[in-house]
Amino acid sequence: MLKQKNEQNRSAKPWLKTLKTVALLGLMFLSSGCALDGFQSTVYGNGPVARMQAETFWITVVVSAVIFAVVGSILAYSIMKFRVDGELDKDAPLPEQSHGDPLTELLVVFISVALVGIIAVPSINVVFKAGTLPEDSNPLVVNVTGYQWWWRFEYPELGVVTANEFAIPAGRPVKFNLESGDVIHSFWIPRLGGKMDVVPGQDNWLWLQADEEIARGKMIPGVVKNDNDGREDAESASLSTGLLYGHCTEYCGDSHAFMRMRALVLTESDFMAWVDGQKEPAPQPITDSEKLGKELFGQNCATCHTQNHDTAHPQPQYPDLTHFGSRSSVGAGIMPNTHANIKEWIGDIEHIKHGNKMYEEGKLRGIDFEFTEQELNALADYLLSLK
Ligand code: CUA
């Protein structure tokens, strides 16, 4: 019987080996997805808040690693030293029993308190620093509203409203006032730091600041750059700069995973130029296709989507599209803002972003027909012309 079992074990071993290899390879692939300097890295901060949070993280990692190494070593030593060699003798007497050693216990308590202190002091320090604007800092104020599933950005002092993609000046603190238009969201731009929940009926805020080195045009690995068209160049993204990725980090319904945003980091003068551009009315269409697109937009889309900062009929619950063509992404940061993607977005929105509020009862909201290919082309042409 015993012999049979051993044979079974032996024959099972190649499988076990294969399983282990597959598991190891799987782990390797999984861990390769965890690049430390990725677009949404929290450990390579590009601003003072992100850096002080990352420092606290590393202190915690080092302290935890030391605890793991010491406790793990003692455990491994005990297992090796006191294991039973050969058959277990059930009649053997118990080893000598003791009731602890006060000195060792005091020492362990002291070490534990010291370790907690090493983590707690910088943590509390960061909590207060992140919750207080730097003195004499003249912050830029941005009111952020989270909606299912996109972000509205309003610059109350500058008269600018935009959606999903917003600009900030490098080297200056930005105070984000966070509101929700529906459910709980969470605002997070990992490379700048954060994050903060966006809760209905509660005034949360946080301040973040981007380093001057990452203003558009400078080169820092891992930070995405806009190309001249204002569209993301995925090929060179890992080597270029200017655009930081953000994400909603509180589960908020069907398309939570598609509730993204992009922060465009600009020099102070480029930022003021951006503000001037955003305050301009939407450009007039030039080509015939753009003209048709504008007409279609006016008839079918303008009920919800405002343009030209229409203060008489404000519709804050829908993205403002005045300068849609200047944004690098469509659908709240989920795909590059290209002609083909806009057509796909309008033509097949439920498939791209499930639960999208632009889609109801099996069709585009408030639209009883399907756009023809020509009409989709015209709408895409017009939307892209809105620089
Ligand atoms: Cu908004 Cu998750």
XYZ file of C-alpha atoms and ligand atoms in Angstrom:
389
model
C 0.000 0.000 0.000
C 2.717 2.407 1.078
C 4.787 1.438 -1.939
C 1.850 2.130 -4.251
C 1.390 5.581 -2.732
C 5.048 6.410 -3.196
C 4.855 5.394 -6.822
C 1.808 7.623 -7.265
C 3.683 10.509 -5.701
C 6.618 9.956 -7.979
C 4.442 9.865 -11.078
C 2.679 13.062 -9.918
C 5.954 14.920 -9.576
C 6.436 15.970 -13.234
C 2.978 17.549 -13.091
C 3.855 19.334 -9.915
C 7.012 20.622 -11.539
C 5.051 21.886 -14.553
C 2.517 23.527 -12.250
C 5.281 25.275 -10.331
C 6.880 26.485 -13.569
C 3.555 27.799 -14.839
C 2.873 29.522 -11.509
C 6.322 31.129 -11.518
C 5.927 32.308 -15.110
C 2.485 33.666 -14.212
C 3.979 35.566 -11.294
C 6.701 36.906 -13.568
C 4.138 38.218 -16.064
C 2.017 39.679 -13.273
C 4.945 41.455 -11.678
C 6.067 42.846 -15.038
C 2.772 44.797 -14.983
C 3.939 46.539 -11.835
C 6.567 48.855 -13.308
C 7.523 51.341 -10.612
C 7.813 54.233 -13.051
C 4.519 53.664 -14.910
C 2.145 56.427 -15.995
C 0.295 56.189 -12.705
C 3.300 55.571 -10.491
C 2.926 56.500 -6.844
C 6.591 56.017 -6.027
C 8.069 58.319 -8.685
C 6.242 61.462 -7.670
C 6.366 64.542 -9.899
C 5.344 66.997 -7.213
C 6.028 67.839 -3.552
C 2.859 66.141 -2.221
C 3.523 62.953 -4.186
C 7.141 62.915 -3.017
C 6.395 63.285 0.679
C 3.740 60.569 0.407
C 6.189 58.297 -1.423
C 8.851 58.934 1.243
C 6.399 57.832 3.953
C 5.604 54.774 1.876
C 9.277 53.828 1.597
C 9.864 54.343 5.342
C 6.942 51.979 5.996
C 8.292 49.457 3.480
C 11.775 49.484 5.046
C 10.457 49.137 8.606
C 8.108 46.310 7.525
C 10.922 44.592 5.624
C 13.168 44.688 8.708
C 10.355 43.226 10.858
C 9.741 40.538 8.226
C 13.427 39.646 8.005
C 13.957 39.449 11.792
C 10.715 37.593 12.646
C 11.041 35.371 9.559
C 14.640 34.463 10.419
C 13.755 33.558 14.004
C 10.818 31.481 12.758
C 12.941 29.719 10.115
C 15.696 29.056 12.682
C 13.163 27.579 15.149
C 11.611 25.359 12.494
C 14.995 23.985 11.451
C 16.454 23.709 14.952
C 13.507 22.103 16.734
C 12.056 19.890 14.038
C 11.688 16.183 14.765
C 14.206 13.980 13.021
C 12.780 10.618 11.954
C 9.743 9.118 13.721
C 7.858 11.211 16.278
C 8.132 9.634 19.735
C 4.677 10.183 21.231
C 5.815 9.033 24.684
C 8.736 11.471 24.908
C 8.481 13.988 27.784
C 7.459 17.574 27.005
C 10.321 20.081 26.676
C 10.919 22.384 29.609
C 7.944 24.811 29.942
C 8.396 28.443 30.947
C 6.169 31.461 31.560
C 8.020 34.073 29.611
C 10.893 36.373 30.421
C 9.985 39.910 31.625
C 13.139 41.431 30.170
C 12.526 39.951 26.685
C 8.884 41.012 26.816
C 9.769 44.585 27.785
C 12.369 44.681 25.034
C 9.856 43.456 22.432
C 7.285 46.047 23.592
C 9.920 48.792 23.436
C 11.075 47.786 19.947
C 7.459 47.608 18.697
C 6.650 51.074 20.044
C 9.847 52.461 18.503
C 9.001 50.950 15.110
C 5.440 52.301 15.206
C 6.951 55.687 16.120
C 9.303 55.592 13.121
C 6.258 55.099 10.869
C 3.823 57.351 12.742
C 5.907 60.533 13.017
C 6.463 61.080 9.254
C 2.919 59.825 8.493
C 1.268 62.380 10.795
C 3.611 65.050 9.470
C 2.486 64.292 5.887
C -1.184 64.232 6.895
C -0.861 67.792 8.208
C 1.284 69.059 5.342
C -1.066 67.588 2.728
C -4.004 69.180 4.539
C -2.504 72.690 4.696
C -1.724 74.903 1.721
C 1.897 76.117 1.729
C 2.213 79.599 3.221
C 2.161 82.567 0.800
C 1.528 80.152 -2.049
C -1.185 81.892 -4.131
C -2.863 78.629 -5.187
C -4.856 78.184 -8.363
C -8.416 77.110 -7.477
C -10.074 74.352 -9.495
C -13.563 73.122 -8.641
C -13.855 69.460 -9.543
C -17.183 67.667 -9.830
C -17.338 63.920 -10.272
C -20.190 62.472 -12.296
C -20.939 58.934 -13.475
C -18.462 58.575 -15.291
C -16.550 61.706 -16.101
C -15.021 64.779 -14.445
C -15.990 68.436 -14.684
C -13.313 71.061 -14.062
C -14.208 74.673 -13.358
C -11.743 77.506 -12.789
C -13.919 79.975 -10.824
C -11.336 82.781 -10.902
C -10.649 82.402 -14.621
C -14.115 81.678 -16.040
C -13.124 78.380 -17.630
C -15.109 75.123 -17.652
C -13.850 71.910 -19.183
C -14.273 68.159 -18.909
C -11.973 65.217 -18.300
C -8.825 67.016 -19.325
C -7.567 70.121 -17.576
C -4.425 72.183 -17.446
C -2.393 73.353 -14.468
C 0.659 75.593 -14.234
C 3.832 73.815 -13.113
C 5.438 74.903 -9.856
C 2.287 76.408 -8.374
C 0.018 74.713 -5.815
C -3.462 73.899 -7.086
C -6.359 73.698 -4.659
C -8.920 71.199 -5.869
C -12.374 71.641 -4.330
C -14.108 68.303 -4.722
C -17.842 67.841 -5.174
C -19.971 65.017 -6.474
C -22.949 65.306 -8.791
C -24.267 61.868 -7.868
C -22.462 59.101 -5.969
C -19.131 58.806 -4.147
C -16.075 59.038 -6.392
C -12.419 59.516 -5.571
C -9.987 61.956 -7.152
C -6.488 60.681 -7.839
C -3.592 61.793 -10.011
C -0.944 59.359 -8.770
C 2.101 61.228 -10.052
C 0.971 64.379 -8.207
C -0.218 62.626 -5.053
C -3.554 62.251 -3.401
C -6.082 60.798 -3.149
C -9.329 62.237 -1.805
C -12.890 60.965 -1.849
C -15.511 63.014 -3.675
C -18.624 62.730 -1.536
C -22.117 64.138 -2.252
C -22.949 66.950 0.146
C -19.468 67.127 1.635
C -16.840 69.763 0.837
C -13.564 67.896 0.476
C -10.434 69.427 -0.944
C -6.779 68.689 -1.501
C -3.820 70.549 -2.890
C -1.333 69.199 -5.391
C 1.574 70.692 -7.258
C 3.454 69.600 -10.377
C 7.216 70.027 -10.683
C 8.439 72.599 -13.190
C 10.551 69.906 -14.900
C 7.462 68.100 -16.138
C 5.888 71.079 -17.873
C 5.126 70.059 -21.431
C 8.198 69.882 -23.595
C 10.694 68.641 -21.031
C 11.665 64.992 -20.934
C 10.979 62.736 -18.015
C 10.513 58.989 -18.531
C 7.083 57.691 -17.651
C 5.195 60.934 -18.122
C 3.078 61.134 -21.247
C 3.379 63.919 -23.780
C 0.898 65.549 -26.112
C 1.980 65.746 -29.703
C 1.466 68.975 -31.635
C -2.071 68.011 -32.551
C -2.932 67.807 -28.897
C -3.332 64.072 -29.304
C -1.466 61.494 -27.332
C 1.395 59.807 -29.091
C 1.289 56.345 -27.574
C 4.487 55.205 -29.291
C 6.698 57.783 -27.633
C 4.577 58.135 -24.512
C 7.047 56.490 -22.173
C 9.776 58.949 -23.102
C 7.886 62.182 -23.126
C 6.136 64.592 -20.830
C 3.333 66.962 -20.042
C 0.233 64.850 -19.532
C -0.480 63.063 -16.269
C -3.049 60.317 -15.960
C -5.649 60.298 -13.205
C -8.412 57.976 -12.218
C -11.512 57.624 -10.093
C -10.538 55.261 -7.313
C -13.831 54.657 -5.563
C -16.159 52.120 -7.117
C -19.015 54.205 -8.481
C -20.995 51.946 -10.809
C -20.817 50.246 -14.212
C -18.080 52.307 -15.818
C -16.007 53.186 -12.750
C -12.969 51.723 -14.499
C -13.546 54.152 -17.387
C -13.762 57.272 -15.238
C -10.368 58.675 -16.022
C -8.891 62.140 -16.413
C -5.761 63.838 -17.705
C -3.862 66.762 -16.245
C -1.874 68.808 -18.708
C 1.106 70.406 -16.964
C 2.148 73.705 -18.568
C 4.564 76.516 -17.864
C 2.880 79.575 -16.319
C 2.826 81.459 -19.657
C 1.572 78.422 -21.629
C -1.085 77.970 -18.970
C -2.336 81.547 -19.405
C -2.416 80.958 -23.183
C -4.430 77.792 -22.573
C -6.865 79.767 -20.397
C -7.274 82.399 -23.129
C -7.940 79.640 -25.664
C -10.517 77.964 -23.453
C -12.367 81.268 -22.969
C -12.745 81.720 -26.717
C -16.113 80.687 -28.168
C -16.221 77.430 -30.125
C -14.589 77.865 -33.560
C -16.882 78.155 -36.572
C -16.963 75.222 -39.008
C -15.032 75.636 -42.272
C -15.554 72.602 -44.490
C -18.966 71.382 -45.689
C -18.620 68.290 -43.544
C -17.875 70.385 -40.450
C -20.888 72.577 -41.255
C -23.121 69.498 -41.481
C -21.558 68.265 -38.229
C -22.400 71.522 -36.467
C -25.982 71.315 -37.697
C -26.329 67.721 -36.496
C -24.705 68.645 -33.200
C -27.139 71.540 -32.718
C -30.152 69.345 -33.463
C -29.178 66.244 -31.517
C -26.403 66.838 -29.018
C -26.796 70.414 -27.824
C -29.789 69.596 -25.604
C -27.292 68.160 -23.129
C -23.790 69.228 -24.159
C -23.230 72.923 -23.653
C -20.831 75.011 -25.670
C -19.544 78.519 -25.212
C -20.064 78.372 -21.455
C -23.802 78.895 -21.812
C -24.590 80.566 -18.491
C -28.256 81.066 -19.429
C -28.791 77.294 -19.692
C -26.096 75.744 -17.570
C -25.979 71.976 -17.807
C -23.174 71.070 -15.434
C -24.218 67.420 -15.410
C -23.063 66.950 -19.027
C -19.558 67.515 -20.386
C -18.992 70.945 -21.950
C -17.668 70.431 -25.481
C -16.633 73.983 -26.421
C -13.024 72.974 -27.093
C -13.443 69.229 -27.429
C -10.979 69.063 -30.330
C -8.157 70.333 -28.126
C -8.448 67.367 -25.768
C -6.227 64.333 -26.195
C -8.820 61.728 -25.285
C -12.466 60.861 -25.766
C -14.842 59.164 -23.304
C -13.117 60.466 -20.133
C -9.562 59.432 -20.884
C -10.362 56.006 -22.294
C -9.164 56.363 -25.888
C -7.192 58.822 -28.030
C -9.238 61.634 -29.551
C -9.083 60.546 -33.180
C -11.592 60.708 -36.021
C -12.129 56.933 -35.973
C -12.567 56.822 -32.197
C -15.122 59.659 -32.151
C -17.171 57.813 -34.779
C -16.933 54.617 -32.781
C -17.851 56.493 -29.602
C -21.018 58.006 -31.065
C -21.931 54.934 -33.105
C -21.309 52.245 -30.496
C -21.192 54.001 -27.150
C -22.794 51.316 -24.992
C -20.280 48.774 -26.220
C -17.339 51.060 -25.406
C -18.520 52.380 -22.048
C -21.180 50.245 -20.434
C -23.902 52.076 -18.537
C -22.996 55.372 -20.206
C -25.621 58.048 -19.576
C -25.474 59.054 -23.241
C -27.215 55.787 -24.038
C -30.666 54.766 -22.888
C -33.330 52.303 -23.952
C -31.163 50.778 -26.670
C -30.250 54.020 -28.435
C -28.436 57.311 -28.077
C -30.275 59.387 -25.529
C -33.047 61.476 -27.074
C -32.206 60.379 -30.634
C -34.704 58.186 -32.459
C -32.617 57.278 -35.499
C -29.156 55.978 -36.267
C -26.565 58.306 -37.738
C -25.435 57.397 -41.246
C -21.754 56.946 -42.064
C -21.712 60.413 -43.638
C -23.330 61.946 -40.567
C -20.878 60.215 -38.232
C -18.006 61.514 -40.356
C -19.476 65.020 -40.239
C -19.909 64.916 -36.463
C -16.339 63.670 -36.008
C -15.020 66.365 -38.357
C -16.918 69.069 -36.498
C -15.963 67.863 -33.012
C -12.292 67.641 -33.971
C -12.434 71.175 -35.399
C -13.368 72.499 -31.950
C -9.813 73.399 -30.973
Cu -16.199 57.494 -10.118
Cu -15.347 55.382 -9.609
